[in-house]
Short mmCIF file of C-alpha atoms and ligand atoms in Angstrom, two decimals:
data_model
loop_
_atom_site.label_atom_id
_atom_site.label_comp_id
_atom_site.label_asym_id
_atom_site.label_seq_id
_atom_site.Cartn_x
_atom_site.Cartn_y
_atom_site.Cartn_z
CA MET A 269 0.41 0.42 0.32
CA SER A 270 0.99 3.08 -1.04
CA THR A 271 1.90 5.96 1.97
CA LYS A 272 2.02 8.85 -0.70
CA ARG A 273 -0.46 11.77 -0.28
CA SER A 274 -1.49 12.51 -3.03
CA LEU A 275 -2.81 16.10 -4.39
CA LEU A 276 -5.52 16.96 -7.58
CA LEU A 277 -4.14 20.85 -9.33
CA LEU A 278 -7.46 22.18 -10.64
CA PRO A 279 -5.41 25.64 -12.06
CA GLY A 280 -8.92 26.61 -14.01
CA ASP A 281 -9.14 29.45 -15.29
CA GLY A 282 -8.14 33.65 -15.17
CA ILE A 283 -5.52 34.07 -12.87
CA GLY A 284 -5.49 30.03 -12.18
CA PRO A 285 -3.51 28.93 -13.67
CA GLU A 286 -0.69 31.47 -12.35
CA VAL A 287 -0.86 31.59 -8.77
CA MET A 288 -1.33 27.02 -9.12
CA ARG A 289 1.95 27.36 -10.88
CA GLN A 290 3.76 29.81 -7.57
CA VAL A 291 1.64 26.24 -5.09
CA ARG A 292 3.72 23.98 -7.55
CA ARG A 293 6.49 25.46 -6.47
CA VAL A 294 5.94 25.23 -2.62
CA ILE A 295 4.77 21.57 -2.94
CA ASP A 296 7.74 20.99 -5.20
CA TRP A 297 9.89 22.13 -1.87
CA TYR A 298 8.37 20.37 0.75
CA ALA A 299 9.49 17.38 -1.44
CA ARG A 300 12.98 19.17 -1.35
CA LYS A 301 13.72 20.27 1.97
CA ARG A 302 11.54 18.58 4.16
CA GLY A 303 11.35 14.98 1.83
CA ILE A 304 7.85 15.72 2.69
CA GLU A 305 6.54 14.12 -0.80
CA PHE A 306 4.09 15.27 -3.04
CA GLN A 307 1.78 12.55 -5.41
CA VAL A 308 0.73 15.57 -8.10
CA GLU A 309 -2.00 15.76 -11.31
CA GLU A 310 -3.28 18.20 -13.05
CA GLY A 311 -6.44 18.41 -14.58
CA LEU A 312 -9.01 21.51 -16.04
CA VAL A 313 -12.38 22.35 -14.31
CA GLY A 314 -14.53 25.75 -15.39
CA GLY A 315 -14.43 27.10 -18.37
CA CYS A 316 -10.85 25.68 -19.81
CA SER A 317 -12.71 22.32 -19.67
CA TYR A 318 -15.40 24.28 -21.40
CA ASP A 319 -13.62 24.72 -24.39
CA ALA A 320 -11.26 21.00 -24.42
CA HIS A 321 -14.34 19.65 -23.85
CA GLY A 322 -17.51 20.94 -24.50
CA THR A 323 -18.14 20.38 -19.82
CA PRO A 324 -16.60 22.31 -16.83
CA LEU A 325 -16.04 18.83 -15.27
CA THR A 326 -15.71 15.89 -17.45
CA ASP A 327 -16.37 12.67 -15.16
CA GLU A 328 -12.91 11.37 -15.48
CA THR A 329 -11.66 14.33 -13.48
CA MET A 330 -14.24 13.77 -11.15
CA ALA A 331 -13.87 10.25 -10.60
CA ARG A 332 -9.82 11.78 -9.89
CA ALA A 333 -10.77 14.02 -7.66
CA LEU A 334 -13.44 11.48 -5.83
CA ALA A 335 -10.16 9.28 -5.50
CA VAL A 336 -6.91 12.04 -3.76
CA ASP A 337 -6.11 13.18 -0.56
CA ALA A 338 -7.03 16.29 -1.65
CA VAL A 339 -8.25 18.41 -4.08
CA LEU A 340 -6.19 21.83 -4.55
CA LEU A 341 -8.98 24.66 -6.89
CA ALA A 342 -7.65 27.89 -8.40
CA ALA A 343 -10.19 29.92 -10.25
CA VAL A 344 -13.39 29.21 -12.08
CA GLY A 345 -15.24 31.84 -14.41
CA GLY A 346 -14.62 34.87 -17.02
CA PRO A 347 -16.93 36.74 -19.58
CA LYS A 348 -16.03 34.74 -21.86
CA TRP A 349 -17.77 31.90 -20.66
CA ASP A 350 -20.98 34.49 -19.22
CA ASN A 351 -23.78 33.66 -21.71
CA LEU A 352 -23.64 29.81 -21.87
CA GLY A 353 -26.52 28.13 -19.93
CA PHE A 354 -26.34 26.78 -16.26
CA ASP A 355 -25.54 23.81 -17.05
CA LYS A 356 -22.51 24.75 -18.92
CA ARG A 357 -21.01 27.54 -16.89
CA PRO A 358 -17.47 27.11 -14.87
CA GLU A 359 -19.02 27.79 -12.14
CA ALA A 360 -21.01 24.54 -12.20
CA GLY A 361 -17.17 22.62 -12.29
CA LEU A 362 -16.44 23.97 -8.97
CA LEU A 363 -20.36 22.96 -7.89
CA ARG A 364 -20.32 19.88 -9.16
CA LEU A 365 -16.98 19.16 -6.64
CA ARG A 366 -18.18 20.26 -3.58
CA LYS A 367 -21.41 18.18 -4.14
CA GLU A 368 -20.29 14.94 -5.55
CA MET A 369 -16.69 15.50 -2.42
CA GLU A 370 -20.45 15.90 -0.22
CA LEU A 371 -17.38 18.94 0.72
CA PHE A 372 -20.43 20.25 3.64
CA ALA A 373 -18.31 22.29 5.65
CA ASN A 374 -16.79 25.43 4.43
CA LEU A 375 -14.18 26.95 6.75
CA ARG A 376 -13.32 30.83 5.28
CA PRO A 377 -11.11 31.98 8.07
CA ALA A 378 -10.61 35.32 7.96
CA LYS A 379 -7.12 36.74 9.71
CA VAL A 380 -5.98 40.52 9.67
CA PHE A 381 -1.46 40.50 9.73
CA ASP A 382 -0.08 42.80 11.42
CA ALA A 383 1.88 44.11 8.57
CA LEU A 384 -2.08 44.73 6.89
CA VAL A 385 -3.42 46.52 9.32
CA ASP A 386 -3.77 49.17 7.59
CA ALA A 387 -3.96 47.66 3.85
CA SER A 388 -7.88 47.57 5.13
CA THR A 389 -10.71 50.50 4.22
CA LEU A 390 -11.54 49.46 7.70
CA LYS A 391 -9.89 51.54 10.90
CA PRO A 392 -6.42 49.64 12.16
CA ASP A 393 -8.58 49.99 15.27
CA VAL A 394 -11.53 48.69 14.32
CA VAL A 395 -9.61 45.19 12.21
CA ARG A 396 -6.49 44.06 14.38
CA GLY A 397 -5.52 40.79 15.16
CA LEU A 398 -8.90 40.19 14.28
CA ASP A 399 -9.22 36.30 13.30
CA ILE A 400 -12.12 34.66 12.64
CA MET A 401 -13.92 31.66 11.16
CA ILE A 402 -16.63 31.41 8.58
CA VAL A 403 -18.25 27.87 8.55
CA ARG A 404 -20.02 28.41 5.54
CA GLU A 405 -22.43 25.35 5.17
CA LEU A 406 -22.20 23.77 0.63
CA THR A 407 -23.86 21.49 -0.82
CA GLY A 408 -27.60 22.62 0.43
CA GLY A 409 -29.95 26.12 0.43
CA ILE A 410 -30.56 27.97 -2.58
CA TYR A 411 -27.24 26.87 -4.69
CA PHE A 412 -28.66 23.27 -5.18
CA GLY A 413 -32.91 23.23 -3.97
CA GLU A 414 -35.25 22.47 -6.55
CA PRO A 415 -37.41 23.46 -7.59
CA ARG A 416 -35.23 25.45 -9.89
CA GLY A 417 -35.26 27.30 -13.10
CA ILE A 418 -36.69 30.25 -15.55
CA SER A 419 -39.93 29.24 -17.40
CA ASP A 420 -42.27 31.17 -19.44
CA LEU A 421 -45.67 32.46 -17.93
CA PRO A 422 -49.29 32.64 -19.79
CA ASN A 423 -49.25 36.01 -19.40
CA GLY A 424 -45.84 36.47 -21.75
CA GLU A 425 -44.05 36.95 -18.70
CA ARG A 426 -41.18 35.21 -17.79
CA ARG A 427 -40.40 33.54 -13.63
CA GLY A 428 -37.07 32.08 -12.06
CA ILE A 429 -37.12 30.25 -9.10
CA ASN A 430 -34.85 29.00 -6.96
CA THR A 431 -35.40 27.28 -3.80
CA GLN A 432 -33.85 27.61 -0.01
CA VAL A 433 -34.58 24.26 1.36
CA TYR A 434 -32.42 22.54 4.63
CA ASP A 435 -33.35 18.71 6.46
CA THR A 436 -32.33 18.71 9.99
CA HIS A 437 -28.98 17.01 9.35
CA GLU A 438 -27.84 19.15 6.86
CA ILE A 439 -28.10 21.88 8.78
CA HIS A 440 -26.76 19.05 12.31
CA ARG A 441 -23.15 18.40 10.65
CA VAL A 442 -22.21 21.94 9.22
CA ALA A 443 -23.22 22.64 13.05
CA ARG A 444 -21.47 20.61 14.92
CA VAL A 445 -17.77 22.63 12.48
CA ALA A 446 -18.32 24.83 14.00
CA PHE A 447 -18.70 24.45 17.89
CA GLU A 448 -15.90 21.95 17.35
CA LEU A 449 -13.87 23.83 16.00
CA ALA A 450 -14.64 26.90 17.91
CA ARG A 451 -13.82 24.79 20.54
CA LYS A 452 -10.58 24.68 19.85
CA ARG A 453 -10.90 28.89 19.37
CA SER A 454 -12.56 31.06 21.53
CA ASN A 455 -15.51 29.04 22.11
CA LYS A 456 -18.01 30.41 20.62
CA VAL A 457 -20.34 29.94 17.98
CA CYS A 458 -22.74 32.70 15.73
CA SER A 459 -25.47 31.62 14.63
CA SER A 460 -26.56 33.23 11.79
CA GLU A 461 -29.91 32.89 9.43
CA LYS A 462 -32.74 35.17 7.97
CA GLY A 463 -35.42 33.39 10.68
CA ASN A 464 -37.39 35.94 11.00
CA VAL A 465 -38.56 36.10 7.27
CA MET A 466 -37.52 32.40 6.19
CA GLU A 467 -38.51 29.39 7.54
CA SER A 468 -35.58 27.66 6.33
CA GLY A 469 -34.42 30.10 8.65
CA LEU A 470 -36.07 29.25 11.57
CA LEU A 471 -36.09 25.62 11.55
CA TRP A 472 -31.86 26.17 11.23
CA ARG A 473 -31.72 28.63 14.29
CA GLN A 474 -34.20 26.06 16.15
CA GLU A 475 -31.63 23.06 14.93
CA VAL A 476 -28.25 24.79 15.99
CA ILE A 477 -30.25 25.07 20.04
CA ALA A 478 -31.34 21.66 19.89
CA LEU A 479 -28.25 20.42 18.74
CA HIS A 480 -26.31 22.30 21.26
CA LYS A 481 -28.45 21.72 23.88
CA ALA A 482 -27.73 18.07 23.17
CA GLU A 483 -23.97 18.47 23.50
CA TYR A 484 -21.99 21.45 22.74
CA GLN A 485 -23.17 23.45 25.90
CA ASP A 486 -19.48 24.08 27.11
CA VAL A 487 -19.90 26.32 24.11
CA GLU A 488 -21.23 30.00 23.44
CA LEU A 489 -23.78 30.19 21.47
CA SER A 490 -25.49 32.69 20.00
CA HIS A 491 -27.80 33.27 16.54
CA MET A 492 -27.37 36.73 14.21
CA LEU A 493 -29.76 37.64 11.35
CA ALA A 494 -27.99 38.01 8.53
CA ASP A 495 -28.59 41.09 6.87
CA ALA A 496 -27.72 42.48 11.41
CA ALA A 497 -24.43 40.40 10.80
CA ALA A 498 -22.99 42.05 8.38
CA MET A 499 -23.67 45.08 9.37
CA GLN A 500 -21.51 44.39 12.58
CA LEU A 501 -18.69 42.21 10.64
CA VAL A 502 -17.73 46.07 9.44
CA ARG A 503 -19.00 47.43 12.97
CA ASN A 504 -17.16 45.29 15.21
CA PRO A 505 -15.43 42.34 13.79
CA LYS A 506 -14.15 41.11 16.41
CA GLN A 507 -16.95 40.14 18.69
CA PHE A 508 -16.94 36.95 16.78
CA ASP A 509 -15.35 34.77 16.85
CA VAL A 510 -17.21 31.75 14.63
CA ILE A 511 -19.95 32.56 12.56
CA VAL A 512 -21.96 28.99 11.09
CA THR A 513 -24.99 30.33 8.27
CA ASP A 514 -26.12 28.65 5.60
CA ASN A 515 -24.62 28.18 1.45
CA LEU A 516 -25.43 31.82 0.68
CA PHE A 517 -25.21 33.88 3.18
CA GLY A 518 -21.94 31.91 3.66
CA ASP A 519 -21.28 32.86 0.41
CA ILE A 520 -21.98 37.01 0.95
CA LEU A 521 -20.72 37.31 4.55
CA SER A 522 -16.65 35.90 3.52
CA ASP A 523 -16.56 37.86 0.85
CA GLU A 524 -17.37 40.74 3.20
CA ALA A 525 -15.20 39.18 6.08
CA SER A 526 -12.21 39.02 3.27
CA MET A 527 -12.39 42.84 3.12
CA LEU A 528 -11.93 43.18 6.23
CA THR A 529 -8.30 41.88 6.40
CA GLY A 530 -7.16 44.46 3.48
CA SER A 531 -8.04 41.88 -0.34
CA ILE A 532 -9.70 38.54 -0.98
CA GLY A 533 -7.10 38.22 -2.06
CA MET A 534 -5.66 36.71 1.06
CA LEU A 535 -7.92 34.70 1.85
CA PRO A 536 -8.19 31.02 2.31
CA SER A 537 -10.56 28.17 2.03
CA ALA A 538 -11.35 24.68 3.12
CA SER A 539 -14.19 22.78 2.71
CA LEU A 540 -14.55 19.48 3.90
CA GLY A 541 -16.58 16.46 3.62
CA ALA A 542 -17.90 13.96 6.65
CA THR A 543 -14.85 11.96 8.28
CA ASP A 544 -15.21 8.07 7.51
CA ALA A 545 -14.34 4.98 9.44
CA ASP A 546 -10.40 5.11 8.53
CA GLY A 547 -10.56 8.88 10.49
CA LYS A 548 -9.87 11.15 6.11
CA ARG A 549 -12.30 13.14 5.30
CA LYS A 550 -13.48 14.25 1.44
CA ALA A 551 -11.07 17.91 1.27
CA LEU A 552 -10.69 21.04 -0.97
CA TYR A 553 -8.94 23.12 -0.50
CA GLU A 554 -9.63 26.46 -2.27
CA PRO A 555 -9.22 30.51 -2.42
CA VAL A 556 -11.79 32.89 -1.71
CA HIS A 557 -11.16 34.90 -4.68
CA GLY A 558 -11.80 35.06 -8.46
CA SER A 559 -10.73 33.81 -11.40
CA ALA A 560 -9.89 38.32 -11.98
CA PRO A 561 -10.11 37.89 -15.90
CA ASP A 562 -8.50 41.88 -15.75
CA ILE A 563 -5.85 40.89 -14.42
CA ALA A 564 -5.15 37.23 -15.97
CA GLY A 565 -1.71 36.54 -17.60
CA ARG A 566 -0.21 39.46 -16.58
CA ASP A 567 2.03 37.98 -13.55
CA LEU A 568 -0.19 40.83 -11.02
CA ALA A 569 -2.12 38.56 -8.82
CA ASN A 570 -1.72 38.12 -5.01
CA PRO A 571 -0.65 34.47 -4.92
CA ILE A 572 -0.93 34.57 -1.10
CA ALA A 573 -5.07 33.14 -0.95
CA MET A 574 -3.60 30.13 -2.99
CA PHE A 575 -0.45 29.68 -0.73
CA LEU A 576 -2.26 29.63 2.42
CA SER A 577 -5.55 27.13 1.08
CA PHE A 578 -2.46 24.85 0.42
CA ALA A 579 -1.36 25.13 4.04
CA MET A 580 -5.00 24.78 5.52
CA ALA A 581 -4.64 21.72 3.12
CA LEU A 582 -1.30 20.55 5.45
CA ARG A 583 -3.44 21.10 8.40
CA TRP A 584 -6.36 19.72 7.84
CA SER A 585 -5.93 16.47 4.94
CA PHE A 586 -2.27 15.47 6.36
CA ASP A 587 -2.02 16.47 9.67
CA LEU A 588 1.02 18.89 8.94
CA GLN A 589 0.82 21.12 11.61
CA ALA A 590 4.88 21.77 11.99
CA GLU A 591 4.91 22.74 8.36
CA ALA A 592 1.77 24.52 7.88
CA ASP A 593 2.85 26.77 10.30
CA ILE A 594 6.85 27.27 8.52
CA LEU A 595 4.43 28.48 5.26
CA GLU A 596 2.28 31.18 7.07
CA GLN A 597 4.81 32.24 9.19
CA ALA A 598 6.69 32.50 5.84
CA VAL A 599 3.47 34.94 4.28
CA GLU A 600 3.98 36.82 6.99
CA ASN A 601 7.73 37.37 7.41
CA VAL A 602 7.68 38.50 3.33
CA LEU A 603 4.68 40.99 4.39
CA SER A 604 6.21 43.37 6.96
CA THR A 605 9.97 43.46 5.65
CA GLY A 606 6.83 45.27 2.98
CA LEU A 607 6.40 43.58 -0.08
CA ARG A 608 3.17 44.03 -1.64
CA THR A 609 0.96 42.62 -4.91
CA GLY A 610 -0.96 45.10 -6.31
CA ASP A 611 -3.90 44.43 -4.70
CA ILE A 612 -2.37 44.78 -0.63
CA MET A 613 0.02 48.18 -1.96
CA GLN A 614 0.40 50.73 0.00
CA PRO A 615 2.47 53.60 0.26
CA GLY A 616 6.08 53.42 1.26
CA MET A 617 5.86 49.83 -0.28
CA ALA A 618 7.53 47.44 -2.52
CA ARG A 619 4.97 46.00 -5.75
CA VAL A 620 6.19 42.92 -6.85
CA SER A 621 4.87 40.83 -9.07
CA THR A 622 2.71 37.54 -8.09
CA SER A 623 6.62 35.52 -9.07
CA VAL A 624 8.85 37.92 -7.48
CA MET A 625 6.29 37.83 -3.78
CA ALA A 626 7.12 33.54 -4.65
CA ASP A 627 10.11 33.44 -4.81
CA SER A 628 10.80 36.10 -1.49
CA ILE A 629 8.15 33.88 -0.41
CA LEU A 630 10.27 30.15 -0.74
CA ARG A 631 12.97 31.96 0.22
CA GLU A 632 11.59 33.10 3.85
CA MET A 633 10.71 29.70 4.27
CA ASP A 634 14.81 28.63 3.07
CA LYS A 635 15.83 30.28 6.33
CA LEU A 636 13.25 29.23 8.48
CA ALA A 637 13.27 25.90 7.69
CA THR A 638 16.92 26.08 8.47
CA ALA A 639 16.50 28.54 11.88
C1 LIG B 851 -17.30 31.37 -3.82
C2 LIG B 851 -17.41 32.12 -5.29
C3 LIG B 851 -18.48 30.61 -6.26
C4 LIG B 851 -20.44 30.09 -5.03
C5 LIG B 851 -18.77 30.96 -7.22
C6 LIG B 851 -17.59 30.82 -8.32
C7 LIG B 851 -20.07 29.33 -7.99
O1 LIG B 851 -18.02 32.83 -4.86
O2 LIG B 851 -16.63 29.82 -3.51
O3 LIG B 851 -17.83 32.20 -2.75
O4 LIG B 851 -20.67 31.70 -5.02
O5 LIG B 851 -20.14 29.55 -3.98
MG1 LIG B 852 -18.33 33.89 -3.60
#
């Protein structure tokens, strides 16, 4: 039996390939410098897969994603594919991966590096030291609910329908992830929904309360309507530790949270499935940012969200905590020397390209590894 760790890399579209190219160098670094080897394969997802195969994700790539220890995905989408039907759009490839791998828990940490306190559009005091974790439900809700579609009405109008739906087990399993995480952090969970107007939100709240009562009474639990949470996230984000919420609100709140950290180019994410009998769980790691077609191919993108996503893979899929520390520390150190990609550029700092940022982080990893 091979113990080699397996990874499937899905660079995708836009800036995806250029940030993935840099993370490949990080993966090679671990083999070269730390003797930690990964068996790496690459595949297509998104618009590039549509161009090559007429579908945003082939069955073959889907099967490979199910077989490896972890998938790293960079970004999908772009204007070129905007007019395709929903099942052919680049995003459909990503949604199929999430659904078929059953990645119901999406962890989106928003951490403010000291060096970037001034890069946020919020006042330094509001964001300094911020460290929150958004746990987003990822395989249910309005993203996947039926019925859905656009239909023609007899009166000549058209109707668009989506369905927000959650069952008890879907709420419990993601809330459980949030409670477990909170126990390792500041032991606080804020659950967010719109239970004042949506039955699915009311059920969400009731089921989170029931689970809390049955198994997690030691964790401090609060509830906040999603609109209020959006407001509180910019007013006083440090009141939060772990936020657990549904698929759609999680999508929105995590984009908002990213700007607390200075740039969406900084935020990693881990999408996790259930733990099986061998203690393994399916996992996909991807930056929160998109494919940024406006800057694609010009060596301008920030590779840090992709690097930090790989660090999350080291932690969650391979239990290599000290190795993940090296990568995260290297990112932090390089930022404190004043290097910045365009998205986090500040007066007095040195603006660098994607590849120079990566070079610098790799050099810093060398230093940390020999220290
Ligand atoms: C995200 C993205 C995706 C989502 C898109 C690309 C389908 O915005 O991961 O946050 O809406 O989930
Ligand atoms: Mg999003």
